[in-house]
Amino acid sequence: MQREDARERICTPLEVLLPGGRIRPGTAVCAGSDVPLALELAAHAAAGLAGWAALGMPDIGVLAAADAGLDPLLGLLVDDPGTAWGPVLSLLLEAVPVVLVGTAKHVPDRLARRLGAVMRRSGSVLVAMGDWPGAELRLRVREARWEGVGLDGTGLLHGRRTTVVASGRGSAAAERSVEMWLPGPTGAGEAIAPGARRGTGEPEAPARAVLRSVG
């Protein structure tokens, strides 16, 4: 079920790193060890679609997922699939368009090929923490720091300023990077406004007009 309003609403700097500005259906992408990046990728892939799932991520925050753009009412959380990890993941990839998966200890080649066939058949997207065999794209956060608190220790956190790096296969093999808030003030990934001060996350304040009394 398509929801064009949601597709138009989610537009982040991550599009610069994705071939054609999107995650191709039927493929896997890696988010390194960064949960906010994984949520942002999943939200981007799930925009306008009918659901998402998270497997083996018991610490995932529902509010953080909602802030990233994932609808909690359309999410399915499977904290611990036990020894049925492979079959459960296969079932999720058949049932929902986007699946987040926690770091896997080891994915045998045979299982990876079988899950890849499921993704291609169903058109689902797999967003993996850590590494994933045969992933089309691999993204990671190279630099990250929270900003908003001043040198005197006062203030409010504005967002996490990050540099996200991506590489992949074929035409996406060349490494690309973008600087962005992840998350930003709204909880979602956002572009960094030109002129934003480092250390505070706030834009430079414009000069104040001087008012004089005349007459």
PDB file of C-alpha atoms in Angstrom:
ATOM      1  CA  MET A   1       0.000   0.000   0.000  1.00  0.00           C
ATOM      2  CA  GLN A   2       1.567   3.266  -1.129  1.00  0.00           C
ATOM      3  CA  ARG A   3       1.451   6.474   0.862  1.00  0.00           C
ATOM      4  CA  GLU A   4       2.841   9.235  -1.328  1.00  0.00           C
ATOM      5  CA  ASP A   5       2.533  11.881   1.400  1.00  0.00           C
ATOM      6  CA  ALA A   6       4.994   9.911   3.564  1.00  0.00           C
ATOM      7  CA  ARG A   7       7.335   9.349   0.629  1.00  0.00           C
ATOM      8  CA  GLU A   8       7.480  13.077  -0.059  1.00  0.00           C
ATOM      9  CA  ARG A   9       7.902  14.004   3.607  1.00  0.00           C
ATOM     10  CA  ILE A  10      11.044  11.928   4.235  1.00  0.00           C
ATOM     11  CA  CYS A  11      13.941  13.547   2.406  1.00  0.00           C
ATOM     12  CA  THR A  12      17.371  13.557   4.054  1.00  0.00           C
ATOM     13  CA  PRO A  13      21.021  14.105   3.115  1.00  0.00           C
ATOM     14  CA  LEU A  14      21.384  10.320   2.989  1.00  0.00           C
ATOM     15  CA  GLU A  15      19.985  10.515  -0.540  1.00  0.00           C
ATOM     16  CA  VAL A  16      23.369  11.926  -1.612  1.00  0.00           C
ATOM     17  CA  LEU A  17      24.979   8.630  -0.579  1.00  0.00           C
ATOM     18  CA  LEU A  18      22.424   6.312  -2.187  1.00  0.00           C
ATOM     19  CA  PRO A  19      22.624   5.434  -5.890  1.00  0.00           C
ATOM     20  CA  GLY A  20      19.678   7.161  -7.500  1.00  0.00           C
ATOM     21  CA  GLY A  21      18.779   8.633  -4.103  1.00  0.00           C
ATOM     22  CA  ARG A  22      17.139   5.441  -2.855  1.00  0.00           C
ATOM     23  CA  ILE A  23      17.740   1.942  -1.520  1.00  0.00           C
ATOM     24  CA  ARG A  24      16.988  -0.508  -4.293  1.00  0.00           C
ATOM     25  CA  PRO A  25      14.228  -3.023  -3.394  1.00  0.00           C
ATOM     26  CA  GLY A  26      15.462  -6.588  -2.976  1.00  0.00           C
ATOM     27  CA  THR A  27      18.871  -5.591  -1.571  1.00  0.00           C
ATOM     28  CA  ALA A  28      20.730  -5.420   1.749  1.00  0.00           C
ATOM     29  CA  VAL A  29      22.532  -2.406   3.216  1.00  0.00           C
ATOM     30  CA  CYS A  30      24.836  -2.211   6.246  1.00  0.00           C
ATOM     31  CA  ALA A  31      24.782   0.526   8.884  1.00  0.00           C
ATOM     32  CA  GLY A  32      27.952  -0.377  10.773  1.00  0.00           C
ATOM     33  CA  SER A  33      27.464  -0.182  14.531  1.00  0.00           C
ATOM     34  CA  ASP A  34      25.350   3.005  14.531  1.00  0.00           C
ATOM     35  CA  VAL A  35      21.710   2.496  15.551  1.00  0.00           C
ATOM     36  CA  PRO A  36      20.520   6.030  14.541  1.00  0.00           C
ATOM     37  CA  LEU A  37      21.976   5.441  11.067  1.00  0.00           C
ATOM     38  CA  ALA A  38      20.221   2.069  10.835  1.00  0.00           C
ATOM     39  CA  LEU A  39      16.897   3.661  11.843  1.00  0.00           C
ATOM     40  CA  GLU A  40      17.372   6.462   9.318  1.00  0.00           C
ATOM     41  CA  LEU A  41      18.097   3.983   6.518  1.00  0.00           C
ATOM     42  CA  ALA A  42      15.089   1.869   7.473  1.00  0.00           C
ATOM     43  CA  ALA A  43      12.825   4.932   7.560  1.00  0.00           C
ATOM     44  CA  HIS A  44      14.096   6.003   4.154  1.00  0.00           C
ATOM     45  CA  ALA A  45      13.444   2.540   2.699  1.00  0.00           C
ATOM     46  CA  ALA A  46      10.023   2.230   4.386  1.00  0.00           C
ATOM     47  CA  ALA A  47       8.682   5.625   3.258  1.00  0.00           C
ATOM     48  CA  GLY A  48       5.281   5.098   1.663  1.00  0.00           C
ATOM     49  CA  LEU A  49       5.214   1.363   2.396  1.00  0.00           C
ATOM     50  CA  ALA A  50       3.031  -0.727   4.665  1.00  0.00           C
ATOM     51  CA  GLY A  51       5.324  -1.941   7.420  1.00  0.00           C
ATOM     52  CA  TRP A  52       8.715  -2.719   8.912  1.00  0.00           C
ATOM     53  CA  ALA A  53      10.251  -5.137  11.403  1.00  0.00           C
ATOM     54  CA  ALA A  54      13.275  -5.351  13.710  1.00  0.00           C
ATOM     55  CA  LEU A  55      14.916  -8.681  14.518  1.00  0.00           C
ATOM     56  CA  GLY A  56      17.447  -9.236  17.292  1.00  0.00           C
ATOM     57  CA  MET A  57      17.456  -5.590  18.432  1.00  0.00           C
ATOM     58  CA  PRO A  58      15.946  -5.706  21.940  1.00  0.00           C
ATOM     59  CA  ASP A  59      17.317  -2.281  22.877  1.00  0.00           C
ATOM     60  CA  ILE A  60      15.744  -0.436  19.963  1.00  0.00           C
ATOM     61  CA  GLY A  61      13.823   2.617  21.152  1.00  0.00           C
ATOM     62  CA  VAL A  62      10.289   2.878  19.827  1.00  0.00           C
ATOM     63  CA  LEU A  63      10.316   6.665  20.281  1.00  0.00           C
ATOM     64  CA  ALA A  64      13.658   6.917  18.478  1.00  0.00           C
ATOM     65  CA  ALA A  65      12.265   4.819  15.640  1.00  0.00           C
ATOM     66  CA  ALA A  66       9.205   7.071  15.448  1.00  0.00           C
ATOM     67  CA  ASP A  67      11.378  10.205  15.429  1.00  0.00           C
ATOM     68  CA  ALA A  68      13.419   8.731  12.571  1.00  0.00           C
ATOM     69  CA  GLY A  69      10.222   8.307  10.544  1.00  0.00           C
ATOM     70  CA  LEU A  70       9.162   4.703  11.234  1.00  0.00           C
ATOM     71  CA  ASP A  71       5.505   4.288  12.160  1.00  0.00           C
ATOM     72  CA  PRO A  72       5.363   2.353  15.491  1.00  0.00           C
ATOM     73  CA  LEU A  73       1.878   1.082  14.618  1.00  0.00           C
ATOM     74  CA  LEU A  74       3.275  -0.629  11.516  1.00  0.00           C
ATOM     75  CA  GLY A  75       6.319  -2.156  13.247  1.00  0.00           C
ATOM     76  CA  LEU A  76       6.946  -5.744  14.315  1.00  0.00           C
ATOM     77  CA  LEU A  77       9.635  -6.338  16.967  1.00  0.00           C
ATOM     78  CA  VAL A  78      11.217  -9.762  17.441  1.00  0.00           C
ATOM     79  CA  ASP A  79      13.754  -9.405  20.244  1.00  0.00           C
ATOM     80  CA  ASP A  80      15.184 -12.923  20.418  1.00  0.00           C
ATOM     81  CA  PRO A  81      14.368 -15.533  17.761  1.00  0.00           C
ATOM     82  CA  GLY A  82      16.579 -18.115  19.486  1.00  0.00           C
ATOM     83  CA  THR A  83      17.867 -20.917  17.280  1.00  0.00           C
ATOM     84  CA  ALA A  84      15.249 -20.121  14.615  1.00  0.00           C
ATOM     85  CA  TRP A  85      17.058 -16.910  13.614  1.00  0.00           C
ATOM     86  CA  GLY A  86      17.364 -17.799   9.916  1.00  0.00           C
ATOM     87  CA  PRO A  87      13.783 -19.047   9.360  1.00  0.00           C
ATOM     88  CA  VAL A  88      12.317 -16.096  11.294  1.00  0.00           C
ATOM     89  CA  LEU A  89      14.328 -13.609   9.232  1.00  0.00           C
ATOM     90  CA  SER A  90      13.235 -15.337   6.034  1.00  0.00           C
ATOM     91  CA  LEU A  91       9.600 -15.125   7.115  1.00  0.00           C
ATOM     92  CA  LEU A  92       9.926 -11.417   7.953  1.00  0.00           C
ATOM     93  CA  LEU A  93      11.521 -10.669   4.595  1.00  0.00           C
ATOM     94  CA  GLU A  94       8.571 -12.351   2.916  1.00  0.00           C
ATOM     95  CA  ALA A  95       6.008 -10.480   5.035  1.00  0.00           C
ATOM     96  CA  VAL A  96       7.200  -6.858   5.395  1.00  0.00           C
ATOM     97  CA  PRO A  97       8.986  -4.445   3.049  1.00  0.00           C
ATOM     98  CA  VAL A  98      11.837  -3.403   5.398  1.00  0.00           C
ATOM     99  CA  VAL A  99      13.614  -5.482   8.046  1.00  0.00           C
ATOM    100  CA  LEU A 100      16.196  -4.237  10.546  1.00  0.00           C
ATOM    101  CA  VAL A 101      18.475  -6.961  11.878  1.00  0.00           C
ATOM    102  CA  GLY A 102      20.946  -6.824  14.760  1.00  0.00           C
ATOM    103  CA  THR A 103      24.574  -7.805  14.373  1.00  0.00           C
ATOM    104  CA  ALA A 104      24.765 -11.452  13.351  1.00  0.00           C
ATOM    105  CA  LYS A 105      27.613 -13.581  14.712  1.00  0.00           C
ATOM    106  CA  HIS A 106      28.112 -15.363  11.414  1.00  0.00           C
ATOM    107  CA  VAL A 107      25.869 -15.760   8.396  1.00  0.00           C
ATOM    108  CA  PRO A 108      26.758 -18.907   6.421  1.00  0.00           C
ATOM    109  CA  ASP A 109      27.078 -18.376   2.694  1.00  0.00           C
ATOM    110  CA  ARG A 110      24.274 -20.837   1.999  1.00  0.00           C
ATOM    111  CA  LEU A 111      21.884 -18.949   4.308  1.00  0.00           C
ATOM    112  CA  ALA A 112      22.953 -15.589   2.878  1.00  0.00           C
ATOM    113  CA  ARG A 113      22.218 -16.798  -0.657  1.00  0.00           C
ATOM    114  CA  ARG A 114      18.824 -18.159   0.393  1.00  0.00           C
ATOM    115  CA  LEU A 115      17.876 -14.905   2.132  1.00  0.00           C
ATOM    116  CA  GLY A 116      19.135 -12.939  -0.866  1.00  0.00           C
ATOM    117  CA  ALA A 117      16.771 -14.932  -3.095  1.00  0.00           C
ATOM    118  CA  VAL A 118      13.898 -14.160  -0.703  1.00  0.00           C
ATOM    119  CA  MET A 119      14.693 -10.430  -0.864  1.00  0.00           C
ATOM    120  CA  ARG A 120      14.832 -10.411  -4.643  1.00  0.00           C
ATOM    121  CA  ARG A 121      11.550 -12.307  -4.875  1.00  0.00           C
ATOM    122  CA  SER A 122       9.658 -10.170  -2.364  1.00  0.00           C
ATOM    123  CA  GLY A 123      11.380  -6.864  -3.092  1.00  0.00           C
ATOM    124  CA  SER A 124      12.122  -6.361   0.599  1.00  0.00           C
ATOM    125  CA  VAL A 125      15.062  -4.377   1.986  1.00  0.00           C
ATOM    126  CA  LEU A 126      17.366  -5.643   4.738  1.00  0.00           C
ATOM    127  CA  VAL A 127      19.126  -3.050   6.929  1.00  0.00           C
ATOM    128  CA  ALA A 128      21.833  -4.841   8.904  1.00  0.00           C
ATOM    129  CA  MET A 129      23.918  -3.779  11.857  1.00  0.00           C
ATOM    130  CA  GLY A 130      27.557  -4.727  11.416  1.00  0.00           C
ATOM    131  CA  ASP A 131      28.328  -6.515   8.162  1.00  0.00           C
ATOM    132  CA  TRP A 132      26.207  -8.582   5.815  1.00  0.00           C
ATOM    133  CA  PRO A 133      27.403 -10.917   3.028  1.00  0.00           C
ATOM    134  CA  GLY A 134      26.676  -9.499  -0.399  1.00  0.00           C
ATOM    135  CA  ALA A 135      25.382  -6.126   0.861  1.00  0.00           C
ATOM    136  CA  GLU A 136      24.930  -3.679  -1.992  1.00  0.00           C
ATOM    137  CA  LEU A 137      25.789  -0.663   0.176  1.00  0.00           C
ATOM    138  CA  ARG A 138      27.866  -0.229   3.330  1.00  0.00           C
ATOM    139  CA  LEU A 139      27.458   2.925   5.363  1.00  0.00           C
ATOM    140  CA  ARG A 140      29.126   3.963   8.607  1.00  0.00           C
ATOM    141  CA  VAL A 141      29.415   6.979  10.860  1.00  0.00           C
ATOM    142  CA  ARG A 142      33.026   8.132  10.673  1.00  0.00           C
ATOM    143  CA  GLU A 143      32.729  11.070  13.077  1.00  0.00           C
ATOM    144  CA  ALA A 144      30.051  11.981  15.599  1.00  0.00           C
ATOM    145  CA  ARG A 145      29.641  14.476  18.419  1.00  0.00           C
ATOM    146  CA  TRP A 146      26.687  15.907  20.282  1.00  0.00           C
ATOM    147  CA  GLU A 147      26.343  19.681  20.121  1.00  0.00           C
ATOM    148  CA  GLY A 148      24.354  22.289  21.974  1.00  0.00           C
ATOM    149  CA  VAL A 149      26.062  22.441  25.369  1.00  0.00           C
ATOM    150  CA  GLY A 150      28.420  25.399  25.760  1.00  0.00           C
ATOM    151  CA  LEU A 151      31.919  25.437  27.231  1.00  0.00           C
ATOM    152  CA  ASP A 152      30.455  26.367  30.610  1.00  0.00           C
ATOM    153  CA  GLY A 153      28.425  23.154  30.653  1.00  0.00           C
ATOM    154  CA  THR A 154      25.060  24.824  30.195  1.00  0.00           C
ATOM    155  CA  GLY A 155      22.552  24.583  27.357  1.00  0.00           C
ATOM    156  CA  LEU A 156      20.462  21.934  25.659  1.00  0.00           C
ATOM    157  CA  LEU A 157      21.609  19.245  23.256  1.00  0.00           C
ATOM    158  CA  HIS A 158      20.749  20.386  19.743  1.00  0.00           C
ATOM    159  CA  GLY A 159      21.673  17.250  17.815  1.00  0.00           C
ATOM    160  CA  ARG A 160      24.438  14.833  16.900  1.00  0.00           C
ATOM    161  CA  ARG A 161      26.689  16.172  14.173  1.00  0.00           C
ATOM    162  CA  THR A 162      28.010  13.293  12.088  1.00  0.00           C
ATOM    163  CA  THR A 163      29.987  12.468   8.991  1.00  0.00           C
ATOM    164  CA  VAL A 164      28.437   9.464   7.234  1.00  0.00           C
ATOM    165  CA  VAL A 165      30.522   7.519   4.726  1.00  0.00           C
ATOM    166  CA  ALA A 166      29.186   5.109   2.097  1.00  0.00           C
ATOM    167  CA  SER A 167      30.690   2.639  -0.337  1.00  0.00           C
ATOM    168  CA  GLY A 168      29.260  -0.223  -2.311  1.00  0.00           C
ATOM    169  CA  ARG A 169      29.495  -2.351  -5.394  1.00  0.00           C
ATOM    170  CA  GLY A 170      29.683  -1.476  -9.056  1.00  0.00           C
ATOM    171  CA  SER A 171      28.901   2.182  -9.750  1.00  0.00           C
ATOM    172  CA  ALA A 172      28.660   2.817  -5.982  1.00  0.00           C
ATOM    173  CA  ALA A 173      32.179   1.526  -5.225  1.00  0.00           C
ATOM    174  CA  ALA A 174      33.721   4.995  -4.847  1.00  0.00           C
ATOM    175  CA  GLU A 175      33.561   6.218  -1.242  1.00  0.00           C
ATOM    176  CA  ARG A 176      31.236   9.165  -0.646  1.00  0.00           C
ATOM    177  CA  SER A 177      30.529  11.172   2.501  1.00  0.00           C
ATOM    178  CA  VAL A 178      28.068  13.726   3.815  1.00  0.00           C
ATOM    179  CA  GLU A 179      27.864  15.786   7.005  1.00  0.00           C
ATOM    180  CA  MET A 180      24.457  15.777   8.672  1.00  0.00           C
ATOM    181  CA  TRP A 181      22.556  15.836  11.954  1.00  0.00           C
ATOM    182  CA  LEU A 182      21.842  12.241  13.012  1.00  0.00           C
ATOM    183  CA  PRO A 183      19.593  12.700  14.875  1.00  0.00           C
ATOM    184  CA  GLY A 184      18.743  16.357  14.534  1.00  0.00           C
ATOM    185  CA  PRO A 185      16.514  18.653  16.618  1.00  0.00           C
ATOM    186  CA  THR A 186      13.360  16.814  15.512  1.00  0.00           C
ATOM    187  CA  GLY A 187      14.827  13.359  16.121  1.00  0.00           C
ATOM    188  CA  ALA A 188      15.259  12.605  12.412  1.00  0.00           C
ATOM    189  CA  GLY A 189      18.299  13.032  10.198  1.00  0.00           C
ATOM    190  CA  GLU A 190      18.610  16.552   8.828  1.00  0.00           C
ATOM    191  CA  ALA A 191      20.893  18.660   6.696  1.00  0.00           C
ATOM    192  CA  ILE A 192      23.200  21.006   8.563  1.00  0.00           C
ATOM    193  CA  ALA A 193      22.230  24.606   7.875  1.00  0.00           C
ATOM    194  CA  PRO A 194      24.948  26.736   6.274  1.00  0.00           C
ATOM    195  CA  GLY A 195      26.765  28.813   8.871  1.00  0.00           C
ATOM    196  CA  ALA A 196      25.958  26.548  11.833  1.00  0.00           C
ATOM    197  CA  ARG A 197      28.490  27.120  14.609  1.00  0.00           C
ATOM    198  CA  ARG A 198      30.564  24.144  15.638  1.00  0.00           C
ATOM    199  CA  GLY A 199      30.178  23.337  19.293  1.00  0.00           C
ATOM    200  CA  THR A 200      26.650  24.640  19.707  1.00  0.00           C
ATOM    201  CA  GLY A 201      24.723  23.424  16.677  1.00  0.00           C
ATOM    202  CA  GLU A 202      23.095  26.839  16.451  1.00  0.00           C
ATOM    203  CA  PRO A 203      23.369  29.147  13.417  1.00  0.00           C
ATOM    204  CA  GLU A 204      25.335  32.324  13.764  1.00  0.00           C
ATOM    205  CA  ALA A 205      23.126  35.027  15.248  1.00  0.00           C
ATOM    206  CA  PRO A 206      22.425  37.906  12.851  1.00  0.00           C
ATOM    207  CA  ALA A 207      23.577  41.342  13.884  1.00  0.00           C
ATOM    208  CA  ARG A 208      20.929  43.244  15.823  1.00  0.00           C
ATOM    209  CA  ALA A 209      19.629  46.487  14.414  1.00  0.00           C
ATOM    210  CA  VAL A 210      20.453  49.599  16.471  1.00  0.00           C
ATOM    211  CA  LEU A 211      17.388  51.728  17.294  1.00  0.00           C
ATOM    212  CA  ARG A 212      17.814  55.423  17.961  1.00  0.00           C
ATOM    213  CA  SER A 213      15.247  57.901  19.219  1.00  0.00           C
ATOM    214  CA  VAL A 214      14.840  60.863  16.861  1.00  0.00           C
ATOM    215  CA  GLY A 215      12.776  64.019  17.017  1.00  0.00           C
TER     216      GLY A 215
END
